[in-house]
Short mmCIF file of C-alpha atoms in Angstrom, two decimals:
data_model
loop_
_atom_site.label_atom_id
_atom_site.label_comp_id
_atom_site.label_asym_id
_atom_site.label_seq_id
_atom_site.Cartn_x
_atom_site.Cartn_y
_atom_site.Cartn_z
CA UNK A 276 9.97 -6.79 3.81
CA UNK A 277 9.66 -4.05 7.21
CA UNK A 278 6.40 -1.64 8.46
CA UNK A 279 9.06 1.17 7.37
CA UNK A 280 10.31 0.62 3.65
CA UNK A 281 6.17 -1.30 2.87
CA UNK A 282 5.01 2.29 4.06
CA UNK A 283 7.39 4.14 2.01
CA UNK A 284 6.81 2.45 -1.18
CA UNK A 285 3.15 2.49 -0.87
CA UNK A 286 3.63 6.09 -0.59
CA UNK A 287 6.35 6.25 -3.74
CA UNK A 288 3.47 4.40 -5.57
CA UNK A 289 1.09 6.31 -4.63
CA UNK A 290 3.44 9.72 -6.09
CA UNK A 291 3.76 8.22 -9.59
CA UNK A 292 -0.12 6.66 -9.72
CA UNK A 293 -1.15 10.57 -9.03
CA UNK A 294 1.30 11.76 -11.52
CA UNK A 295 -0.05 9.11 -14.41
CA UNK A 296 -3.01 9.43 -12.96
CA UNK A 297 -3.22 13.46 -14.03
CA UNK A 298 -2.79 12.41 -17.40
CA UNK A 299 -5.30 9.82 -17.81
CA UNK A 300 -7.48 12.38 -16.39
CA UNK A 301 -7.14 14.95 -19.31
CA UNK A 302 -7.79 12.55 -21.40
CA UNK A 303 -10.74 11.32 -20.19
CA UNK A 304 -11.81 14.87 -19.92
CA UNK A 305 -12.11 14.97 -23.71
CA UNK A 306 -14.49 11.57 -22.88
CA UNK A 307 -16.56 12.51 -20.78
CA UNK A 308 -17.26 16.50 -22.31
CA UNK A 309 -18.44 15.28 -25.70
CA UNK A 310 -20.72 12.27 -24.46
CA UNK A 311 -22.15 14.97 -21.81
CA UNK A 312 -23.47 16.71 -24.83
CA UNK A 313 -24.01 14.50 -27.54
CA UNK A 314 -24.01 10.78 -25.94
CA UNK A 315 -21.10 9.86 -28.42
CA UNK A 316 -18.12 7.61 -27.24
CA UNK A 317 -15.42 9.44 -29.13
CA UNK A 318 -12.86 6.69 -29.71
CA UNK A 319 -10.52 8.89 -32.22
CA UNK A 320 -9.82 10.70 -29.23
CA UNK A 321 -7.06 8.93 -28.42
CA UNK A 322 -5.41 9.57 -31.00
CA UNK A 323 -5.96 12.98 -31.10
CA UNK A 324 -3.57 12.58 -27.94
CA UNK A 325 -1.33 11.17 -30.08
CA UNK A 326 -1.59 14.30 -32.68
CA UNK A 327 -0.73 16.86 -29.62
CA UNK A 328 3.11 14.77 -28.82
CA UNK A 329 3.54 15.13 -32.52
CA UNK A 330 3.19 18.57 -33.20
CA UNK A 331 4.74 19.61 -29.71
CA UNK A 332 7.64 16.87 -30.50
CA UNK A 333 8.02 19.22 -33.61
CA UNK A 334 8.16 22.53 -31.79
CA UNK A 335 10.79 21.76 -29.71
CA UNK A 336 12.54 19.89 -32.14
CA UNK A 337 12.40 21.96 -35.68
CA UNK A 338 11.10 25.03 -34.54
CA UNK A 339 13.69 24.95 -31.37
CA UNK A 340 10.63 26.30 -28.89
CA UNK A 341 10.35 25.99 -25.45
CA UNK A 342 8.21 23.62 -24.16
CA UNK A 343 5.45 26.53 -22.61
CA UNK A 344 4.71 27.80 -26.19
CA UNK A 345 5.01 24.12 -27.99
CA UNK A 346 2.12 22.53 -25.47
CA UNK A 347 0.44 25.43 -26.56
CA UNK A 348 0.75 25.45 -30.25
CA UNK A 349 -0.12 21.62 -29.62
CA UNK A 350 -2.98 22.34 -27.84
CA UNK A 351 -4.53 24.63 -30.54
CA UNK A 352 -3.52 22.59 -33.00
CA UNK A 353 -4.94 19.40 -32.01
CA UNK A 354 -8.08 21.94 -31.22
CA UNK A 355 -9.14 22.73 -34.91
CA UNK A 356 -8.67 19.05 -36.00
CA UNK A 357 -10.74 18.30 -33.06
CA UNK A 358 -13.69 20.59 -34.62
CA UNK A 359 -12.09 19.56 -38.42
CA UNK A 360 -13.39 15.93 -37.29
CA UNK A 361 -16.80 17.24 -35.86
CA UNK A 362 -17.69 18.79 -38.55
CA UNK A 363 -16.41 16.64 -41.54
CA UNK A 364 -17.25 12.93 -39.53
CA UNK A 365 -19.78 13.53 -36.71
CA UNK A 366 -21.69 16.32 -37.70
CA UNK A 367 -23.56 15.28 -40.74
CA UNK A 368 -24.50 11.72 -38.76
CA UNK A 369 -25.73 13.16 -35.42
CA UNK A 370 -29.92 12.59 -36.52
CA UNK A 371 -28.67 9.16 -37.57
CA UNK A 372 -28.06 6.04 -35.39
CA UNK A 373 -25.68 5.54 -32.72
CA UNK A 374 -23.83 2.53 -34.31
CA UNK A 375 -22.96 4.58 -37.29
CA UNK A 376 -21.38 7.30 -35.51
CA UNK A 377 -19.71 4.58 -33.39
CA UNK A 378 -18.51 2.99 -36.17
CA UNK A 379 -16.81 6.20 -38.07
CA UNK A 380 -15.23 7.70 -34.86
CA UNK A 381 -13.51 4.06 -34.78
CA UNK A 382 -12.80 4.89 -38.92
CA UNK A 383 -11.67 8.47 -38.03
CA UNK A 384 -9.44 6.82 -35.70
CA UNK A 385 -7.94 4.22 -37.68
CA UNK A 386 -7.70 7.42 -39.91
CA UNK A 387 -5.28 9.14 -37.77
CA UNK A 388 -2.99 6.49 -36.76
CA UNK A 389 -2.20 5.23 -40.38
CA UNK A 390 -2.40 8.45 -41.58
CA UNK A 391 0.21 9.59 -39.06
CA UNK A 392 2.48 6.37 -40.15
CA UNK A 393 2.45 7.14 -43.57
CA UNK A 394 3.40 11.74 -42.71
CA UNK A 395 5.79 10.90 -39.70
CA UNK A 396 6.68 6.90 -40.28
CA UNK A 397 6.14 4.00 -37.33
CA UNK A 398 9.56 4.40 -36.25
CA UNK A 399 9.17 5.43 -32.38
CA UNK A 400 10.60 9.00 -31.62
CA UNK A 401 12.48 9.94 -28.52
CA UNK A 402 11.29 13.07 -27.14
CA UNK A 403 13.78 15.87 -26.47
CA UNK A 404 14.55 16.68 -23.00
CA UNK A 405 12.82 19.78 -22.01
CA UNK A 406 13.66 19.25 -18.06
CA UNK A 407 16.37 19.48 -16.31
CA UNK A 408 16.97 15.87 -14.67
CA UNK A 409 16.80 17.12 -10.42
CA UNK A 410 15.37 13.99 -8.52
CA UNK A 411 14.22 15.30 -5.00
CA UNK A 412 14.39 12.74 -2.26
CA UNK A 413 11.74 13.78 0.13
CA UNK A 414 11.43 11.37 3.78
CA UNK A 415 12.54 9.00 0.89
CA UNK A 416 9.89 9.66 -1.15
CA UNK A 417 11.23 10.39 -4.65
CA UNK A 418 9.88 12.56 -7.06
CA UNK A 419 11.61 14.22 -10.13
CA UNK A 420 10.96 17.44 -12.02
CA UNK A 421 9.20 16.20 -14.96
CA UNK A 422 6.44 15.14 -12.16
CA UNK A 423 6.05 18.30 -10.46
CA UNK A 424 6.00 19.71 -14.20
CA UNK A 425 2.94 16.68 -15.15
CA UNK A 426 0.78 16.93 -12.29
CA UNK A 427 0.70 21.52 -11.43
CA UNK A 428 0.34 21.83 -15.38
CA UNK A 429 -2.76 18.87 -15.36
CA UNK A 430 -4.25 20.43 -12.57
CA UNK A 431 -4.11 24.08 -13.62
CA UNK A 432 -5.90 22.69 -16.60
CA UNK A 433 -8.80 20.92 -14.63
CA UNK A 434 -9.14 24.30 -12.76
CA UNK A 435 -8.91 26.60 -16.14
CA UNK A 436 -11.64 23.64 -17.54
CA UNK A 437 -14.32 24.20 -13.87
CA UNK A 438 -14.26 27.42 -13.85
CA UNK A 439 -15.07 27.92 -17.97
CA UNK A 440 -18.01 25.03 -17.49
CA UNK A 441 -19.03 26.69 -14.07
CA UNK A 442 -18.69 30.28 -14.12
CA UNK A 443 -19.04 31.43 -17.84
CA UNK A 444 -21.76 31.81 -20.41
CA UNK A 445 -20.49 29.65 -23.03
CA UNK A 446 -20.06 26.83 -20.19
CA UNK A 447 -23.58 27.46 -18.64
CA UNK A 448 -24.64 26.79 -22.71
CA UNK A 449 -22.54 23.68 -22.46
CA UNK A 450 -24.45 22.73 -19.23
CA UNK A 451 -27.81 23.41 -21.36
CA UNK A 452 -27.25 21.84 -24.32
CA UNK A 453 -26.09 18.29 -21.76
CA UNK A 454 -29.67 18.51 -20.43
CA UNK A 455 -31.34 19.02 -23.17
CA UNK A 456 -30.29 20.20 -26.82
CA UNK A 457 -33.92 21.13 -28.27
CA UNK A 458 -34.41 23.20 -25.42
CA UNK A 459 -31.01 25.23 -25.60
CA UNK A 460 -31.77 25.73 -29.44
CA UNK A 461 -35.13 27.32 -28.41
CA UNK A 462 -33.85 28.94 -26.09
CA UNK A 463 -31.41 31.19 -28.80
CA UNK A 464 -28.19 29.03 -27.85
CA UNK A 465 -26.01 28.11 -31.01
CA UNK A 466 -26.56 24.27 -30.89
CA UNK A 467 -23.60 23.23 -33.60
CA UNK A 468 -21.22 25.54 -32.36
CA UNK A 469 -21.04 24.87 -28.19
CA UNK A 470 -20.72 21.37 -29.58
CA UNK A 471 -17.87 22.19 -32.06
CA UNK A 472 -16.47 24.44 -28.98
CA UNK A 473 -16.93 21.14 -26.93
CA UNK A 474 -14.55 19.24 -29.36
CA UNK A 475 -12.39 22.01 -29.46
CA UNK A 476 -11.52 21.95 -25.35
CA UNK A 477 -11.59 18.18 -25.07
CA UNK A 478 -8.88 17.66 -28.11
CA UNK A 479 -6.95 20.71 -26.79
CA UNK A 480 -6.73 18.50 -22.99
CA UNK A 481 -5.86 15.25 -25.33
CA UNK A 482 -2.80 17.12 -26.52
CA UNK A 483 -1.45 18.77 -23.54
CA UNK A 484 -1.61 15.19 -22.35
CA UNK A 485 0.22 13.99 -25.19
CA UNK A 486 2.86 16.40 -24.77
CA UNK A 487 3.43 15.61 -20.95
CA UNK A 488 3.29 11.96 -21.89
CA UNK A 489 6.57 12.68 -24.11
CA UNK A 490 8.48 14.50 -21.71
CA UNK A 491 8.07 12.12 -18.93
CA UNK A 492 8.75 8.77 -21.10
CA UNK A 493 10.65 10.03 -24.04
CA UNK A 494 9.18 8.44 -26.71
CA UNK A 495 6.47 8.66 -28.77
CA UNK A 496 4.76 7.19 -31.93
CA UNK A 497 1.30 6.90 -33.77
CA UNK A 498 -0.09 4.03 -31.91
CA UNK A 499 1.03 5.90 -29.13
CA UNK A 500 -2.90 6.59 -28.44
CA UNK A 501 -4.55 3.55 -28.72
CA UNK A 502 -3.76 2.28 -24.76
CA UNK A 503 -3.93 5.30 -23.25
CA UNK A 504 -7.34 6.39 -24.96
CA UNK A 505 -8.75 2.64 -23.92
CA UNK A 506 -7.55 3.62 -20.37
CA UNK A 507 -8.70 7.23 -20.15
CA UNK A 508 -12.36 5.54 -21.63
CA UNK A 509 -12.30 3.06 -18.33
CA UNK A 510 -11.00 6.48 -16.28
CA UNK A 511 -14.10 8.43 -17.73
CA UNK A 512 -16.43 5.10 -17.14
CA UNK A 513 -15.37 4.60 -13.21
CA UNK A 514 -15.99 8.72 -12.52
CA UNK A 515 -19.58 9.18 -13.84
CA UNK A 516 -19.27 9.07 -18.15
CA UNK A 517 -20.95 12.29 -18.83
CA UNK A 518 -19.50 13.99 -15.21
CA UNK A 519 -16.82 16.60 -15.81
CA UNK A 520 -15.47 15.66 -11.72
CA UNK A 521 -16.13 12.21 -12.39
CA UNK A 522 -12.98 12.27 -14.93
CA UNK A 523 -11.06 13.44 -12.87
CA UNK A 524 -11.41 11.48 -10.32
CA UNK A 525 -11.12 8.22 -12.50
CA UNK A 526 -8.40 8.98 -13.99
CA UNK A 527 -6.73 9.50 -10.58
CA UNK A 528 -7.86 6.26 -9.38
CA UNK A 529 -6.62 4.24 -12.07
CA UNK A 530 -3.11 5.65 -12.75
CA UNK A 531 -2.70 4.61 -8.03
CA UNK A 532 -4.17 1.13 -9.10
CA UNK A 533 -1.62 1.12 -11.88
CA UNK A 534 0.94 1.74 -10.40
CA UNK A 535 0.04 0.01 -6.76
CA UNK A 536 -0.04 -3.11 -9.27
CA UNK A 537 3.30 -2.07 -11.11
CA UNK A 538 4.96 -1.78 -7.79
CA UNK A 539 3.60 -4.71 -5.53
CA UNK A 540 2.50 -7.69 -7.78
CA UNK A 541 4.27 -6.82 -11.28
CA UNK A 542 3.78 -4.15 -14.57
CA UNK A 543 2.58 -6.90 -16.86
CA UNK A 544 -0.79 -7.38 -15.02
CA UNK A 545 -1.48 -3.18 -14.86
CA UNK A 546 -3.35 -3.26 -17.95
CA UNK A 547 -5.64 -5.98 -16.73
CA UNK A 548 -6.07 -4.22 -13.99
CA UNK A 549 -7.18 -1.22 -15.81
CA UNK A 550 -9.35 -3.16 -17.36
CA UNK A 551 -10.96 -5.68 -14.80
CA UNK A 552 -12.36 -2.34 -13.15
CA UNK A 553 -14.17 -1.66 -15.99
CA UNK A 554 -15.75 -4.74 -16.04
CA UNK A 555 -16.48 -4.59 -11.99
CA UNK A 556 -17.31 -1.07 -12.20
CA UNK A 557 -20.23 -2.27 -15.17
CA UNK A 558 -21.28 -4.90 -13.52
CA UNK A 559 -21.78 -3.09 -10.24
CA UNK A 560 -22.21 0.29 -10.44
CA UNK A 561 -22.75 1.21 -14.11
CA UNK A 562 -22.67 4.70 -13.42
CA UNK A 563 -19.57 5.63 -12.60
CA UNK A 564 -18.81 6.59 -8.96
CA UNK A 565 -19.94 9.80 -9.23
CA UNK A 566 -23.15 8.91 -11.13
CA UNK A 567 -26.98 8.52 -10.19
CA UNK A 568 -28.87 5.80 -11.93
CA UNK A 569 -31.87 7.36 -13.96
CA UNK A 570 -35.00 5.84 -14.88
CA UNK A 571 -36.86 6.67 -18.26
CA UNK A 572 -40.26 5.97 -18.71
CA UNK A 573 -41.12 4.78 -21.88
#
């Protein structure tokens, strides 16, 4: 392989990686927001992603809706389910040991997975083609319409989330609850409402990622959330869990690494590369790339 063809393939894999990484980033944002507010790793988050994919699928097939209305419906339904899960499964255990909440999160994940199998059958479904098959060749780099749409929607959602968190009243309340829950409550902030709002936003973003994966890979199934959910957790830890820009950075970096491993080594090792990154980051910088080590006085 000469230098020119290597460079072209490298850029191609980077483009593929950014497209895939933007999806990981959307899912990782839900992990990192919930953790930042109540210090909970919501392992059911990947299955909310699966739920969003199925809602989008039925909205486009049975409802005959265009893509963007189906995407909005999927996000709204997932947001409602996320709030219900928080109120029924997590809120009663908020003052209990963290291990009880963690086990509950795993139980909710299994409930969604096998409940999905019962309702829609375990057979994979083919997502309908909602966009054309246009392929663009830019200086030897192949980009299809799905990749452009995925990247555009992902960036738009991240920009909206950043604005909400940094420039709105509810965003200020979220940051206050994340910093000190008791002090925020004393200042008149409805902590329960803010936590529910955080679950709603995170679940909506995961649903959007599920629909985008559906149009990208054209296939969905009830267990589709397991591996992307774990990889999004890796992305959140990589960037610095609890830090919103860190989740975005971690998702994109993880997608790029997977694409490079698939393109230049073997697709068999891309999952191993993702979890290898998790081990390395926990060994050498457990706070993540954008995180800071904080000392606690005991």
